[in-house]
mmCIF file of C-alpha atoms in Angstrom:
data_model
loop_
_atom_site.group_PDB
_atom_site.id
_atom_site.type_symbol
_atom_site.label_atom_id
_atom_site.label_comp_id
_atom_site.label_asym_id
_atom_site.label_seq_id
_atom_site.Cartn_x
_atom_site.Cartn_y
_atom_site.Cartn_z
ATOM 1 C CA UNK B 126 27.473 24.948 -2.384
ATOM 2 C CA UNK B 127 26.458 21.327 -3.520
ATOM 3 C CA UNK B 128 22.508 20.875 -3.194
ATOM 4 C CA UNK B 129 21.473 17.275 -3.305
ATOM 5 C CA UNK B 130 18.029 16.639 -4.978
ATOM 6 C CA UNK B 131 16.409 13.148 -5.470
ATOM 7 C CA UNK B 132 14.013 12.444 -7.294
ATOM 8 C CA UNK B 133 10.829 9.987 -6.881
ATOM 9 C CA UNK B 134 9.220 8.157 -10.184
ATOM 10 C CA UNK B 135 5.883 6.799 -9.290
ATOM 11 C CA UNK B 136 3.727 4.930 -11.940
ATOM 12 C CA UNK B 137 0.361 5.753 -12.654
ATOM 13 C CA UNK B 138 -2.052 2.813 -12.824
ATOM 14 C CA UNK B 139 -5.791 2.536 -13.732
ATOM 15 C CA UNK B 140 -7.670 -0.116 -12.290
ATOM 16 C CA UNK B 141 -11.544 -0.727 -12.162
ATOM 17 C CA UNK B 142 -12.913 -1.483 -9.351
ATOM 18 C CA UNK B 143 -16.621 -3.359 -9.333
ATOM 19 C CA UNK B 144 -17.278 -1.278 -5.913
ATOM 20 C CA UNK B 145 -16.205 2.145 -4.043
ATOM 21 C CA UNK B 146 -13.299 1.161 -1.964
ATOM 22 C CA UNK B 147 -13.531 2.335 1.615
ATOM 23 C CA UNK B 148 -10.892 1.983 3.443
ATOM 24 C CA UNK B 149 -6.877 0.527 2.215
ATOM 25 C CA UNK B 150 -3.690 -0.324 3.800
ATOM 26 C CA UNK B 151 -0.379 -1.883 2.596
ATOM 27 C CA UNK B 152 1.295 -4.977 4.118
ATOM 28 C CA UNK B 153 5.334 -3.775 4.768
ATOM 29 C CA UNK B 154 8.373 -5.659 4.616
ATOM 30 C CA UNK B 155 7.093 -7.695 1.350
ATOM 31 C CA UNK B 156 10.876 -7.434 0.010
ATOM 32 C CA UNK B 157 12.387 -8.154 3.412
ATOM 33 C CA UNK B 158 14.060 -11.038 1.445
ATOM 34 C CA UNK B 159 16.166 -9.326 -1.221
ATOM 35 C CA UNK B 160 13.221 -10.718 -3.596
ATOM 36 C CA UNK B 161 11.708 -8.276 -6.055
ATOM 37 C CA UNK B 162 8.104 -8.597 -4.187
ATOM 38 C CA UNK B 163 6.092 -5.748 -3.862
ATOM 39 C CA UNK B 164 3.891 -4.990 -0.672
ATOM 40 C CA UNK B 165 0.494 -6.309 -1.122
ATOM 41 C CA UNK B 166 -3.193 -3.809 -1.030
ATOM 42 C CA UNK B 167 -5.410 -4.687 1.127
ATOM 43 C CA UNK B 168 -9.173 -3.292 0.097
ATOM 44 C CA UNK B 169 -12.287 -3.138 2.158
ATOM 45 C CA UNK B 170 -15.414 -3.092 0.492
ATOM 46 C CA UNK B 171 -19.206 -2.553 2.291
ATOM 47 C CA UNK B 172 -20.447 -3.919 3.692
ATOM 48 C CA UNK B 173 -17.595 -6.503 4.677
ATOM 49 C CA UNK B 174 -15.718 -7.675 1.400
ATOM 50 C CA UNK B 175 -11.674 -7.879 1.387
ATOM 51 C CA UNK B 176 -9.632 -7.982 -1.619
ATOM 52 C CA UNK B 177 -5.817 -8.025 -1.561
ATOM 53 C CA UNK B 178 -3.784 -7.134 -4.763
ATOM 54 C CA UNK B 179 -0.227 -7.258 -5.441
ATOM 55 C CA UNK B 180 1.329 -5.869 -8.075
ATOM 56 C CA UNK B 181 2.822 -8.453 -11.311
ATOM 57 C CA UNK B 182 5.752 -7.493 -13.233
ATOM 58 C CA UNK B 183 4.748 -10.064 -15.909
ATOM 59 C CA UNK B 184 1.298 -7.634 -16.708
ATOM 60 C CA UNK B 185 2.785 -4.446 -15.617
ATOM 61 C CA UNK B 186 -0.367 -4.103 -13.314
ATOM 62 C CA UNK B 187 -2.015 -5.457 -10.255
ATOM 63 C CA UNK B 188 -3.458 -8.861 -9.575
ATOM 64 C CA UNK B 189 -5.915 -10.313 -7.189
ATOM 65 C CA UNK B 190 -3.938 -12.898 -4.824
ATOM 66 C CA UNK B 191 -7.153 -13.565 -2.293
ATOM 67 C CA UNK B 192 -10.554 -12.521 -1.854
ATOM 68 C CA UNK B 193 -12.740 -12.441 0.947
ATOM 69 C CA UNK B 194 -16.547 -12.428 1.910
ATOM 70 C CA UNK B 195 -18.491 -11.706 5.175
ATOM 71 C CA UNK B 196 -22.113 -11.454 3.736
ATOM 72 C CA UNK B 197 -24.805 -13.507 3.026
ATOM 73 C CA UNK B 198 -26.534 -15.784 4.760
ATOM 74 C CA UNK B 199 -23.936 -17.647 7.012
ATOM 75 C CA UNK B 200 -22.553 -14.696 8.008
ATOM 76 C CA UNK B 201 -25.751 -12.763 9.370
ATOM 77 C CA UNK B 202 -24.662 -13.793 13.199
ATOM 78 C CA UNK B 203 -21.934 -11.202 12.515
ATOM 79 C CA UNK B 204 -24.638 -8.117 11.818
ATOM 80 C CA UNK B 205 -25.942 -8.874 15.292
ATOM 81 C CA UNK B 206 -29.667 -8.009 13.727
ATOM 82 C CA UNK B 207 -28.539 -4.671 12.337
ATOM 83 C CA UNK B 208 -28.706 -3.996 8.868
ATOM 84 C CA UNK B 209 -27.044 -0.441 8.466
ATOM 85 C CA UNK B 210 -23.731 1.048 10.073
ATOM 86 C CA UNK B 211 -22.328 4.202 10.233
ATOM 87 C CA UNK B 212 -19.242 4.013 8.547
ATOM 88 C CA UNK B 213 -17.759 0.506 6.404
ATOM 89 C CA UNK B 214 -14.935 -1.312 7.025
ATOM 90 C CA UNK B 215 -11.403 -0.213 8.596
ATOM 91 C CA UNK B 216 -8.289 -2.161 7.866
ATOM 92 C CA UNK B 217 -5.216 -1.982 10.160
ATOM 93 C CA UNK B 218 -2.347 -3.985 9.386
ATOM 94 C CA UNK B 219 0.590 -5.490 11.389
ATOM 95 C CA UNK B 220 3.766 -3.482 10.934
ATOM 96 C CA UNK B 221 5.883 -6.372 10.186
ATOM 97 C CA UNK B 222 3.697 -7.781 7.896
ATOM 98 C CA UNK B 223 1.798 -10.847 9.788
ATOM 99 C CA UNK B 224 -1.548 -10.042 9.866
ATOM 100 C CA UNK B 225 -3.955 -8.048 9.229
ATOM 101 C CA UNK B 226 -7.094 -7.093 10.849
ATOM 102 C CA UNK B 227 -10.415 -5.413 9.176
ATOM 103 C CA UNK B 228 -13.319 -4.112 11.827
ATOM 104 C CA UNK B 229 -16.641 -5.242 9.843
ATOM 105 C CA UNK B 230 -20.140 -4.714 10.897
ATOM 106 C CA UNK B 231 -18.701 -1.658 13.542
ATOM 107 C CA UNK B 232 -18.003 -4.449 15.949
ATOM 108 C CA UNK B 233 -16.460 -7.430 14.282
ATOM 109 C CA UNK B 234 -12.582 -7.709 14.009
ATOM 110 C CA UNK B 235 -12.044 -10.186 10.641
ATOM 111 C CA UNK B 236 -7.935 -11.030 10.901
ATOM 112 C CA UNK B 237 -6.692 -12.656 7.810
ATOM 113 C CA UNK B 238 -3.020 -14.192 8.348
ATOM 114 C CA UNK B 239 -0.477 -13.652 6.039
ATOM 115 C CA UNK B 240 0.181 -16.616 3.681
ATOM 116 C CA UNK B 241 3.180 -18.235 3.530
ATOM 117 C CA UNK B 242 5.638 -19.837 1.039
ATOM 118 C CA UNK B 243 6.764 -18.594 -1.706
ATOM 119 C CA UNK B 244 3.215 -16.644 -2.518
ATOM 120 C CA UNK B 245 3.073 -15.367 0.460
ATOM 121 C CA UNK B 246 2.371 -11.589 1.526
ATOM 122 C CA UNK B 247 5.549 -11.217 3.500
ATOM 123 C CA UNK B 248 8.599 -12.756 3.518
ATOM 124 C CA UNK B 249 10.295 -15.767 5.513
ATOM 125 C CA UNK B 250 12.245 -13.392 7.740
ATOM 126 C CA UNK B 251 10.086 -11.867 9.846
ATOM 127 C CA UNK B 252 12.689 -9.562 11.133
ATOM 128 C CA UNK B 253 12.232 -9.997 15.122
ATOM 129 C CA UNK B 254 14.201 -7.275 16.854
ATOM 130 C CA UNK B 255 15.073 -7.213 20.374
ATOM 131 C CA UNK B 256 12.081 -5.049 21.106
ATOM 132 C CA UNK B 257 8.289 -5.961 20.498
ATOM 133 C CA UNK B 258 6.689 -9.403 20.736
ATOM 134 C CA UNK B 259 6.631 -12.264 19.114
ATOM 135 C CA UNK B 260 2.879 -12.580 18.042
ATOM 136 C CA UNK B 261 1.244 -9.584 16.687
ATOM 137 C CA UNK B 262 -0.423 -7.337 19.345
ATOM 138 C CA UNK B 263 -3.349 -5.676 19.092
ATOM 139 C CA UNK B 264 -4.244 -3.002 21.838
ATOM 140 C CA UNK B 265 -7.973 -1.784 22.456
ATOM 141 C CA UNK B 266 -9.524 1.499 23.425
ATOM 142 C CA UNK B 267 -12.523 0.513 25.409
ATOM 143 C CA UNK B 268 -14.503 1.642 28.282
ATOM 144 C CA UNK B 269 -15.358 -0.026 30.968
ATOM 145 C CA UNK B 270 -17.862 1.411 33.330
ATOM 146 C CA UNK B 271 -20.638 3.741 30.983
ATOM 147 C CA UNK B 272 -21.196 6.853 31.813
ATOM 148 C CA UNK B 273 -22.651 9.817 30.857
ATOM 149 C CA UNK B 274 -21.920 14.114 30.637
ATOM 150 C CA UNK B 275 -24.059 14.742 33.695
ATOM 151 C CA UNK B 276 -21.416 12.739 35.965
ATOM 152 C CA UNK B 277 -18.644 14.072 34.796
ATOM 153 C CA UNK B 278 -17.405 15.339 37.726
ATOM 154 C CA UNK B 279 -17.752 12.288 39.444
ATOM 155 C CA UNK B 280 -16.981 9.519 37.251
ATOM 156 C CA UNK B 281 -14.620 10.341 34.749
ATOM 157 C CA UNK B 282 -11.959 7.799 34.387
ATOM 158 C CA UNK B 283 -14.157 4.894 32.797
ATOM 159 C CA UNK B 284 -11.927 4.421 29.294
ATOM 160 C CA UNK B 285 -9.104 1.278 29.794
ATOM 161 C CA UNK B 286 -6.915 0.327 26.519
ATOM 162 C CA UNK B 287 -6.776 -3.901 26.532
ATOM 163 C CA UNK B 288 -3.660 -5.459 24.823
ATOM 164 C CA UNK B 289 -4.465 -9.053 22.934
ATOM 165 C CA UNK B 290 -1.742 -10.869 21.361
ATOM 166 C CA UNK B 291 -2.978 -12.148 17.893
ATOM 167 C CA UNK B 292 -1.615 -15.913 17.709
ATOM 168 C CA UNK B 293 -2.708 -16.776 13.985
ATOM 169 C CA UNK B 294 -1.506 -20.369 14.068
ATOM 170 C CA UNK B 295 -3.718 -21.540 17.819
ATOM 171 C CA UNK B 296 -6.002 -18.483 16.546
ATOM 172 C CA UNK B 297 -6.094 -17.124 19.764
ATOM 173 C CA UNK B 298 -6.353 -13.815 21.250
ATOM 174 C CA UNK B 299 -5.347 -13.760 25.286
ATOM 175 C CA UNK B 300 -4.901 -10.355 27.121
ATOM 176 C CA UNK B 301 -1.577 -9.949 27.958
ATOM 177 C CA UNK B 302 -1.836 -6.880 29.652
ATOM 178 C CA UNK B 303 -4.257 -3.505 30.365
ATOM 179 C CA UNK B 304 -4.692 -0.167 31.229
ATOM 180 C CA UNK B 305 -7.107 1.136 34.011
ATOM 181 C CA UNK B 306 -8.419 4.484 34.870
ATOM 182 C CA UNK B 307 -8.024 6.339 31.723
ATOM 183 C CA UNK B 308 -9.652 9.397 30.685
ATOM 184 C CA UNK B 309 -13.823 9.324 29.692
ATOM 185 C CA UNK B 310 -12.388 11.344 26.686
ATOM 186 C CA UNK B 311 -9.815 9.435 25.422
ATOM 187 C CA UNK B 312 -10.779 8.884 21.299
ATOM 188 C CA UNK B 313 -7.381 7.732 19.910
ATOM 189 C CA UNK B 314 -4.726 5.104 20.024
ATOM 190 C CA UNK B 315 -1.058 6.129 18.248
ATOM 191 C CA UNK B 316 1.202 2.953 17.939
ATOM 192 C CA UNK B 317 5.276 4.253 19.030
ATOM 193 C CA UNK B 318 7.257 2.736 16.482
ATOM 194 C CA UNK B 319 10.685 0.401 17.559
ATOM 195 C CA UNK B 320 12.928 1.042 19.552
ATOM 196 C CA UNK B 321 10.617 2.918 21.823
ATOM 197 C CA UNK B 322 7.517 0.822 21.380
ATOM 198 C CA UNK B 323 4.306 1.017 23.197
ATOM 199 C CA UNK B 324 1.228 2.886 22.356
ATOM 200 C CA UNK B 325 0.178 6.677 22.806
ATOM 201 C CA UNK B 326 -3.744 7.055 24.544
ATOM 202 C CA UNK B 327 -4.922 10.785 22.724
ATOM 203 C CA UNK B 328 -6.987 12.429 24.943
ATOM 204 C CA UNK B 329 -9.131 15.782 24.785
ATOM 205 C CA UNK B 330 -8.313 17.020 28.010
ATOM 206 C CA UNK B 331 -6.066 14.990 30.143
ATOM 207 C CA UNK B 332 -4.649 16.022 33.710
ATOM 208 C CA UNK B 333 -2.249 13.366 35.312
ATOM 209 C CA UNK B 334 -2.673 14.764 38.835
ATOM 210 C CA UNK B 335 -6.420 14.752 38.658
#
């Protein structure tokens, strides 16, 4: 019997950071091209500073391609007179490599467009398939009538999920479509991947006759 083992080499690399990084996610499809680009890091920083790297042959090691900065004074509107949050940023990326959005301040969505040419993060195939759309979407867990444990057992559908396609060149965000009547305890959203598509609403206890 023939057993076929392959093997993964993955390089080890040190790199200081002047912060504690909170949350990370890679931008796919960098090499989409048949170019030798890696898939750029994006890092989130508290309270709202963005830093994506991409790795350089030329130094064997990562370099800083962009930087960004939600703090200081022209950017106060954004803490909505709060000054501490319960948890730092959260990046989320597009999976075909247009965008990217990071959720600042608990409330703020920051989305920072791919750049194009031939520094870009992704390449100039996007790689459109029959399925999906063509901006980036970006789908919402919200509620929309409050309510609280003691009605329960009369109001307990409040939680919608609101779909906003991300155009990065108009920078606009219209609703394209929504979800009513969900679940009070819905907590999650799970993206299906191509060809199926569409997103998964997790629930804690979910009855679709109730």
């Amino acid at each position: 019997m023939m057993v076929s083992i392959q093997i993964f080499v993955c390089m080890q690399l040190d790199c200081r950071m002047h912060g504690n990084v909170v949350t990370m996610a890679a931008f796919s499809g960098g090499g989409g091209d048949g170019s030798r680009r890696r898939d750029p890091i994006v890092l989130a920083f508290e309270d709202a500073k963005i830093s994506v790297l991409e790795f350089d042959d030329s130094i064997h090691g990562l370099r800083t391609s962009s930087m960004h900065c939600f703090e200081g004074p022209e950017w106060l509107h954004l803490r909505k007179g709060r000054e501490s949050f319960a948890r730092g940023p959260l990046v989320k990326v597009d999976p075909q490599g247009r965008c990217g959005g990071v959720l600042v301040y608990g409330f703020q969505m920051i989305i920072l467009q791919a750049a194009q040419g031939g520094s870009g993060l992704v390449g100039d195939d996007d790689g459109f398939g029959s399925e999906g759309y063509i901006e980036p979407v970006m789908v919402i867990l919200h509620e929309q009538k409050l309510t609280w444990a003691g009605r329960v057992s009369w109001k307990h559908h409040t939680c919608m999920i609101s779909a906003l396609s991300i155009s990065t060149t108009l920078k606009q965000r219209p609703l394209i479509w929504s979800a009513l009547n969900l679940p009070h305890d819905s907590y999650k959203l799970l993206a299906v991947p191509s060809p199926i598509g569409g997103v998964l609403v997790i629930s804690a206890n979910f009855n679709p006759l109730s």
